[in-house]
mmCIF file of C-alpha atoms in Angstrom:
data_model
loop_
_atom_site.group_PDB
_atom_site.id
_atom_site.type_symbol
_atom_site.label_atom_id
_atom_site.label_comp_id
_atom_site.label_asym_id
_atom_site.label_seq_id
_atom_site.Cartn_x
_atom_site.Cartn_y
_atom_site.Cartn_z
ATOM 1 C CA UNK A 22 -5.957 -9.619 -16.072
ATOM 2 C CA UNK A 23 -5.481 -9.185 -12.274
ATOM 3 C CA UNK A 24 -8.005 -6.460 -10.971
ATOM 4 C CA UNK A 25 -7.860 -5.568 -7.406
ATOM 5 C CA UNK A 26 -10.857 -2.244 -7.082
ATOM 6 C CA UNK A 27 -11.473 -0.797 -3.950
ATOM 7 C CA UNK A 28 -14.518 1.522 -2.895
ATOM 8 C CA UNK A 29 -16.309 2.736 0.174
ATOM 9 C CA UNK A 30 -13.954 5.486 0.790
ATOM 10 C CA UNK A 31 -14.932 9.156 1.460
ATOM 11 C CA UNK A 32 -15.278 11.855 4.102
ATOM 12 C CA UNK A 33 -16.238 11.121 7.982
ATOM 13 C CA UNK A 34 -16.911 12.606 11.118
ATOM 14 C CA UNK A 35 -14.004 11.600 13.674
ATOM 15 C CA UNK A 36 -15.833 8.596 15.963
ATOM 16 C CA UNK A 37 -17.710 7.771 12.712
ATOM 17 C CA UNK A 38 -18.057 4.757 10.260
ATOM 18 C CA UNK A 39 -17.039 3.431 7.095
ATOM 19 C CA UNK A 40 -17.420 -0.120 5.412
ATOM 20 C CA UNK A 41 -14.287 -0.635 2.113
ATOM 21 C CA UNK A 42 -14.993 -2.901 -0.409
ATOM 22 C CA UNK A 43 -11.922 -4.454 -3.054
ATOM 23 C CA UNK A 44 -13.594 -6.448 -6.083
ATOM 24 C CA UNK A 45 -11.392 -9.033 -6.652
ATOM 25 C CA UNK A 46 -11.093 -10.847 -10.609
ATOM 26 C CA UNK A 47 -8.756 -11.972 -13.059
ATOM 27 C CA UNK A 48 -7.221 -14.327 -10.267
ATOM 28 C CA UNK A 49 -8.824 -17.255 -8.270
ATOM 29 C CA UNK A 50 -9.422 -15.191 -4.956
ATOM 30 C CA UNK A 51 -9.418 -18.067 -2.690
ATOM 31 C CA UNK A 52 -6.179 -19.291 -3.719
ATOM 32 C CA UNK A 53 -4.518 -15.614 -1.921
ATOM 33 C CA UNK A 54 -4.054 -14.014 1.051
ATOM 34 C CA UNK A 55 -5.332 -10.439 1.699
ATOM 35 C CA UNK A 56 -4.193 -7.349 3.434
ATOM 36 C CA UNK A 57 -5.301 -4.032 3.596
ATOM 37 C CA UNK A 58 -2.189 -1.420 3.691
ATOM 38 C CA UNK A 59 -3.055 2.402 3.936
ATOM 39 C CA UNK A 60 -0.998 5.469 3.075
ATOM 40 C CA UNK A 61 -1.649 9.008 4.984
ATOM 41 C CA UNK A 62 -1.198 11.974 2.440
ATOM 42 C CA UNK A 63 1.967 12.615 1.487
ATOM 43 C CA UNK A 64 3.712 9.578 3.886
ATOM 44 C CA UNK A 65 4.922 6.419 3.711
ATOM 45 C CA UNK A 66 2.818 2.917 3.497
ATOM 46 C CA UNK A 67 1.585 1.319 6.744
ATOM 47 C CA UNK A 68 0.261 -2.239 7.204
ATOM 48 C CA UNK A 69 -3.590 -2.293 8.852
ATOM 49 C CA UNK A 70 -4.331 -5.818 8.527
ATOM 50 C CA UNK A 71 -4.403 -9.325 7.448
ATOM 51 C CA UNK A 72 -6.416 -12.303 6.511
ATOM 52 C CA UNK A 73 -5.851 -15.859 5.222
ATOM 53 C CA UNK A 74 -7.262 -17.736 2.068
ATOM 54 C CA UNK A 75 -9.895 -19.157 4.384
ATOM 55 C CA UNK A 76 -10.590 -15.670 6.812
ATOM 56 C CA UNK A 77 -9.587 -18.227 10.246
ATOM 57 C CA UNK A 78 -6.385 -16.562 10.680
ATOM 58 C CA UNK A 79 -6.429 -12.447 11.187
ATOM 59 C CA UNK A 80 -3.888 -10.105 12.077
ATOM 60 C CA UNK A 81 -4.522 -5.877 12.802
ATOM 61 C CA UNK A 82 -1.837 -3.104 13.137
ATOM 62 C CA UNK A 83 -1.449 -1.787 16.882
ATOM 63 C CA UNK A 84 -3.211 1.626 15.756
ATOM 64 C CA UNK A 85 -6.374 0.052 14.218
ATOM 65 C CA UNK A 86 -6.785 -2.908 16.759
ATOM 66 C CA UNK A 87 -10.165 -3.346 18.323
ATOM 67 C CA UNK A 88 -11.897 -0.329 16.166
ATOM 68 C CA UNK A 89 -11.201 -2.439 12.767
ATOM 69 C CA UNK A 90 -12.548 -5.410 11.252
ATOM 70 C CA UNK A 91 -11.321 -7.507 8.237
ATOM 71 C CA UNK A 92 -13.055 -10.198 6.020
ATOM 72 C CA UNK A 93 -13.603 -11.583 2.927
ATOM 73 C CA UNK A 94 -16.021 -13.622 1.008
ATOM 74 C CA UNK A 95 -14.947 -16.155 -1.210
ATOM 75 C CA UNK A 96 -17.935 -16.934 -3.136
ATOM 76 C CA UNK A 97 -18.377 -13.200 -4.095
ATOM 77 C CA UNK A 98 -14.679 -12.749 -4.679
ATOM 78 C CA UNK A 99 -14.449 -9.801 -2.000
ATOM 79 C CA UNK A 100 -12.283 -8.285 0.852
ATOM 80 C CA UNK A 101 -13.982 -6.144 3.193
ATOM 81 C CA UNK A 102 -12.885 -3.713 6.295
ATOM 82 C CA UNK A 103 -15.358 -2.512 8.443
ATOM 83 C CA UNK A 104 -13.676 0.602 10.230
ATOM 84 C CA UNK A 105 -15.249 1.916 13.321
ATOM 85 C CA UNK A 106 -14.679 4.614 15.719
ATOM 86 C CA UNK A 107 -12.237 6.492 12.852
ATOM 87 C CA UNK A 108 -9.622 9.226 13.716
ATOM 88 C CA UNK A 109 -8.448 11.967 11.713
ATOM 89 C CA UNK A 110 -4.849 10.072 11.960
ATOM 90 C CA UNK A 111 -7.155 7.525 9.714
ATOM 91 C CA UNK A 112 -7.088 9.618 6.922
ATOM 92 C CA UNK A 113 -5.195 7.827 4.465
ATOM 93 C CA UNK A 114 -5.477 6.234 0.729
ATOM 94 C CA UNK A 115 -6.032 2.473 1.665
ATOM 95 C CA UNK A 116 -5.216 -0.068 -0.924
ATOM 96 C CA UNK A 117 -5.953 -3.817 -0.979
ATOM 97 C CA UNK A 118 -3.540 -6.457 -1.698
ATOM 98 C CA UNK A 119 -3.075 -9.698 -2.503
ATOM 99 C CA UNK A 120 0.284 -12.606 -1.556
ATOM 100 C CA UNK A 121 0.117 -15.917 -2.908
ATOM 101 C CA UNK A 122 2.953 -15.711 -0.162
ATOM 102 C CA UNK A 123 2.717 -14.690 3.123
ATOM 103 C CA UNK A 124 5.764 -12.471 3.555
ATOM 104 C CA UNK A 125 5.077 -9.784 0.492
ATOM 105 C CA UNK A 126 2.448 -8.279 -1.526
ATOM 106 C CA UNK A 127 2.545 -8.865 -5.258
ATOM 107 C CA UNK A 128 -0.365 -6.521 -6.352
ATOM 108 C CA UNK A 129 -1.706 -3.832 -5.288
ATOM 109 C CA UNK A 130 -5.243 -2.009 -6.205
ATOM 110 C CA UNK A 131 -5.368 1.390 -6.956
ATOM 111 C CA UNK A 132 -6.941 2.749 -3.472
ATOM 112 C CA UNK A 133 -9.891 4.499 -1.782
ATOM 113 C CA UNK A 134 -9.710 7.738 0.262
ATOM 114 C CA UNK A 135 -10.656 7.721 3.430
ATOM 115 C CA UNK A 136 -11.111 11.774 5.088
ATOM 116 C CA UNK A 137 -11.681 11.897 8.587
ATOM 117 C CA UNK A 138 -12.469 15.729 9.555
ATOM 118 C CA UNK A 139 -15.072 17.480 11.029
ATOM 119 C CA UNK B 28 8.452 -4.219 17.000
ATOM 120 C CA UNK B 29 10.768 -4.437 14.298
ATOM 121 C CA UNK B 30 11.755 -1.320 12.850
ATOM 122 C CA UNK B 31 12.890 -0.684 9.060
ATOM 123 C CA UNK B 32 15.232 2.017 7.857
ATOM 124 C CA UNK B 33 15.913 3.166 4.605
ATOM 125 C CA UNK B 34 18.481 5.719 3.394
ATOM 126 C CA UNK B 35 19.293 8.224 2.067
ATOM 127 C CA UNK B 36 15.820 9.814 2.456
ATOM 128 C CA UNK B 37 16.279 11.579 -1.047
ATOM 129 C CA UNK B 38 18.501 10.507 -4.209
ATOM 130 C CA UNK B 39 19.538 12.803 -7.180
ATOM 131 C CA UNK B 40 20.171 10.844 -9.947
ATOM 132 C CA UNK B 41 21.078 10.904 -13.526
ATOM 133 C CA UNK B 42 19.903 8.570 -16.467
ATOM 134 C CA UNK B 43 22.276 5.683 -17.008
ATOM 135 C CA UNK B 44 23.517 6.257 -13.157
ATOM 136 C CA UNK B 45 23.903 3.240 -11.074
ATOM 137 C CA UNK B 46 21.942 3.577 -8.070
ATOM 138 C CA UNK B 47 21.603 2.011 -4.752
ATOM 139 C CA UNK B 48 19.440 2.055 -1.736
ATOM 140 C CA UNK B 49 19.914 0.430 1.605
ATOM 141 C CA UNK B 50 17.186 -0.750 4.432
ATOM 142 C CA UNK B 51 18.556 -2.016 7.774
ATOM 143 C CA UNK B 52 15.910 -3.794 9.941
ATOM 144 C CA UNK B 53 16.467 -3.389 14.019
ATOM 145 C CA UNK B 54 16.473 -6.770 14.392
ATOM 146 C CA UNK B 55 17.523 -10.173 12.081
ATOM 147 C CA UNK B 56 14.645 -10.542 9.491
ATOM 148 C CA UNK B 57 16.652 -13.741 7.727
ATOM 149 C CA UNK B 58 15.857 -12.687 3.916
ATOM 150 C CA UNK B 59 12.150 -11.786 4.546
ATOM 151 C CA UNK B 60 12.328 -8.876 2.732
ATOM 152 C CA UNK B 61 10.542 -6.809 -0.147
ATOM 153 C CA UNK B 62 10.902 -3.583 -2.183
ATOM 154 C CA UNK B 63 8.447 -1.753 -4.306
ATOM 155 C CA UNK B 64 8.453 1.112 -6.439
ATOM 156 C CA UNK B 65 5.861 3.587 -6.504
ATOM 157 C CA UNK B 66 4.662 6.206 -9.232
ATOM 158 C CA UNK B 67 3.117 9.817 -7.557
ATOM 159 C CA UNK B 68 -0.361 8.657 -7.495
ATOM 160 C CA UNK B 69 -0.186 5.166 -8.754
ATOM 161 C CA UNK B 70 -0.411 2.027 -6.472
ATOM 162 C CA UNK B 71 3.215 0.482 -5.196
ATOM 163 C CA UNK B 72 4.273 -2.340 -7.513
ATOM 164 C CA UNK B 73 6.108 -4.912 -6.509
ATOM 165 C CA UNK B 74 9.959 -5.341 -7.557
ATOM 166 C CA UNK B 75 12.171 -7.722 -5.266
ATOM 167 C CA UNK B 76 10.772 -10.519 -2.941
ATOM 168 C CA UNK B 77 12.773 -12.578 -0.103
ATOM 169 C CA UNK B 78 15.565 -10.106 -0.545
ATOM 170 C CA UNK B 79 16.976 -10.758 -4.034
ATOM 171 C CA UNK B 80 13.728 -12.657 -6.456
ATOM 172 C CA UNK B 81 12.954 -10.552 -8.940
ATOM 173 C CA UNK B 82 9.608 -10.814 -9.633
ATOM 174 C CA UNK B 83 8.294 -12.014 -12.708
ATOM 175 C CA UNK B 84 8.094 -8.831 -15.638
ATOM 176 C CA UNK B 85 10.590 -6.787 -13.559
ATOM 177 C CA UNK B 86 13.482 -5.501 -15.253
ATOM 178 C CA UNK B 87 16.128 -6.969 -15.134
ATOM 179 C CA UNK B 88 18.637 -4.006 -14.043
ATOM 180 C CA UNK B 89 16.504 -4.204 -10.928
ATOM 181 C CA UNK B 90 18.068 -6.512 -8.218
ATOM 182 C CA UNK B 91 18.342 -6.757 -4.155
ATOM 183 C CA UNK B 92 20.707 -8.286 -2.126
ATOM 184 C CA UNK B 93 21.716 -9.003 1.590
ATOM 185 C CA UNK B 94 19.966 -11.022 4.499
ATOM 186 C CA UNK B 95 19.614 -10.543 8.688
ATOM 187 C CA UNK B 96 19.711 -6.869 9.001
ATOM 188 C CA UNK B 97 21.222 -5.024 6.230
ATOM 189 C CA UNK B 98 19.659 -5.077 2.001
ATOM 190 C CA UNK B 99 20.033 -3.175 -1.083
ATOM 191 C CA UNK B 100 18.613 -2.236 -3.570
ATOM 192 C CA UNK B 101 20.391 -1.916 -7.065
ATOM 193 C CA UNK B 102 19.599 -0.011 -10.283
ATOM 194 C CA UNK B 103 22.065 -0.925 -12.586
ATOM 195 C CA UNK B 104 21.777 2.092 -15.389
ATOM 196 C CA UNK B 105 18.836 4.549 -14.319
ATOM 197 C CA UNK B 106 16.270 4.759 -16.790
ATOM 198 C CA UNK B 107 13.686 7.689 -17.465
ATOM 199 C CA UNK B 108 10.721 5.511 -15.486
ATOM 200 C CA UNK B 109 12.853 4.593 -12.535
ATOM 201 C CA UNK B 110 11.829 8.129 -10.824
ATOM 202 C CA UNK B 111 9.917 7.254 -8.558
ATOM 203 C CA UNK B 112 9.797 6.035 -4.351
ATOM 204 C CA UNK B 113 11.022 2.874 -3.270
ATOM 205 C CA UNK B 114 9.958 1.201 -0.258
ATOM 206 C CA UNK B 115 11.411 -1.987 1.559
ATOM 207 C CA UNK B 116 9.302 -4.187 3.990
ATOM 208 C CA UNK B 117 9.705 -7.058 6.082
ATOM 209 C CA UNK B 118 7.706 -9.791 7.513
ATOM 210 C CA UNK B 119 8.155 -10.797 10.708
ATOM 211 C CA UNK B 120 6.917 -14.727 11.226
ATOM 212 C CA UNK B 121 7.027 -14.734 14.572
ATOM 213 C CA UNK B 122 4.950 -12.230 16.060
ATOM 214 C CA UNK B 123 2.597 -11.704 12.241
ATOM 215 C CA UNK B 124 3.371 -7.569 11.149
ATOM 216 C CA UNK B 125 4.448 -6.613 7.822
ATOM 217 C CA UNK B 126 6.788 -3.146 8.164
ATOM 218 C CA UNK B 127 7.733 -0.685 5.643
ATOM 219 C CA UNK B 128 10.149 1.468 5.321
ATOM 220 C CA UNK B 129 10.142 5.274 5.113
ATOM 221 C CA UNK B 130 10.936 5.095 1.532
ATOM 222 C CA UNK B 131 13.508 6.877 -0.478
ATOM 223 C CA UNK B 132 12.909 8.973 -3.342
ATOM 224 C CA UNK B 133 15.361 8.712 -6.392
ATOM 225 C CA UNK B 134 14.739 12.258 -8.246
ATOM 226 C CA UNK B 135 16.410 13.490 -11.147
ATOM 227 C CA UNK B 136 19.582 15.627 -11.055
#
């Protein structure tokens, strides 16, 4: 079955650092686009970025532009974001997920916390 | 930047009730538009896609309509595991973003 599992998630100093992970199986990964969407505590969902089947084409949210960086890795079946200079307005659950169309997102993983606080 | 609005905010609802939910984009979106539902503390699952597919293993009482700048969603008879947030969003081609909206929670009355 279609497992998207995201980790690298936890507490961080505001300027600090964090690398997310989403294990991709069940599906051939290549075959889908990826995005990474978060969700602050208790709000709504927010788009953070975006990356084709073959990681040429990339899109970022306004807020996260220039401090984050998607990818992937097809032969390991993996979406990263590397996420630098964080702010507490970071904090947020961020899930992966997958289109096998451009325009929507048909599934989701279950998410990784990310804390920003001193 | 296109701009997605949902309403109401907040929906009391009873079993077997016929609910509906609206999202009006600031600007013509043609029918590039989703909803999902999401459980408290579960991942959002996708229902509708390009404004009125269902997608595959969605209920059928689940169904969206509309296209430019005005959708709905539909629930045709409430059922216990419909409680939950929904959430429209819209791709816009032309300039790449994907927008949500602020959701709308459908409690029980």
């Amino acid at each position: 079955q279609v497992q998207l599992v995201e980790s690298g998630g936890g507490l961080v100093k505001p300027g600090g650092s964090l690398r997310l992970s989403c294990a991709a199986s069940g599906f051939t990964f290549s075959d889908f686009y990826m995005s990474w969407i978060r969700q602050a505590p208790g709000k709504g969902l927010e788009w953070v970025s975006y990356i084709s089947t073959t990681g040429q084409t990339i899109y970022y949210a306004d807020s996260v532009k220039g401090r984050f960086t998607i990818s992937r890795d097809n032969a390991k079946d993996s979406l990263f974001l590397q996420m630098n200079s964080l702010r507490a307005e970071d904090t947020a659950m961020y899930y992966c997920a997958r289109g096998l169309i451009r325009d929507h997102f048909d599934y989701w993983g279950q998410g990784t916390l990310v804390t920003v606080s001193s | 930047d296109i701009q997605m609005t949902q309403s109401p905010s907040t929906l009391s609802a009873s079993v077997g009730d016929r609910v509906t939910i609206t999202c009006r984009a600031s600007q013509s979106i043609g029918t590039w538009l989703a909803w999902y539902q999401q459980i408290p503390g579960k991942a959002p699952k996708l229902l509708i896609y390009k404004a009125s597919n269902l997608e595959s293993g969605v209920p059928s009482r689940f169904s969206g309509s509309g296209s430019g700048t005005e959708f709905t969603l539909t629930i045709s008879s409430l059922q216990p595991d419909d409680f939950a947030t929904y959430y429209c969003q819209q791709y816009n081609n032309y300039s790449p973003t994907w927008t949500f909206g602020q959701g709308t929670k459908v409690e029980i009355k």
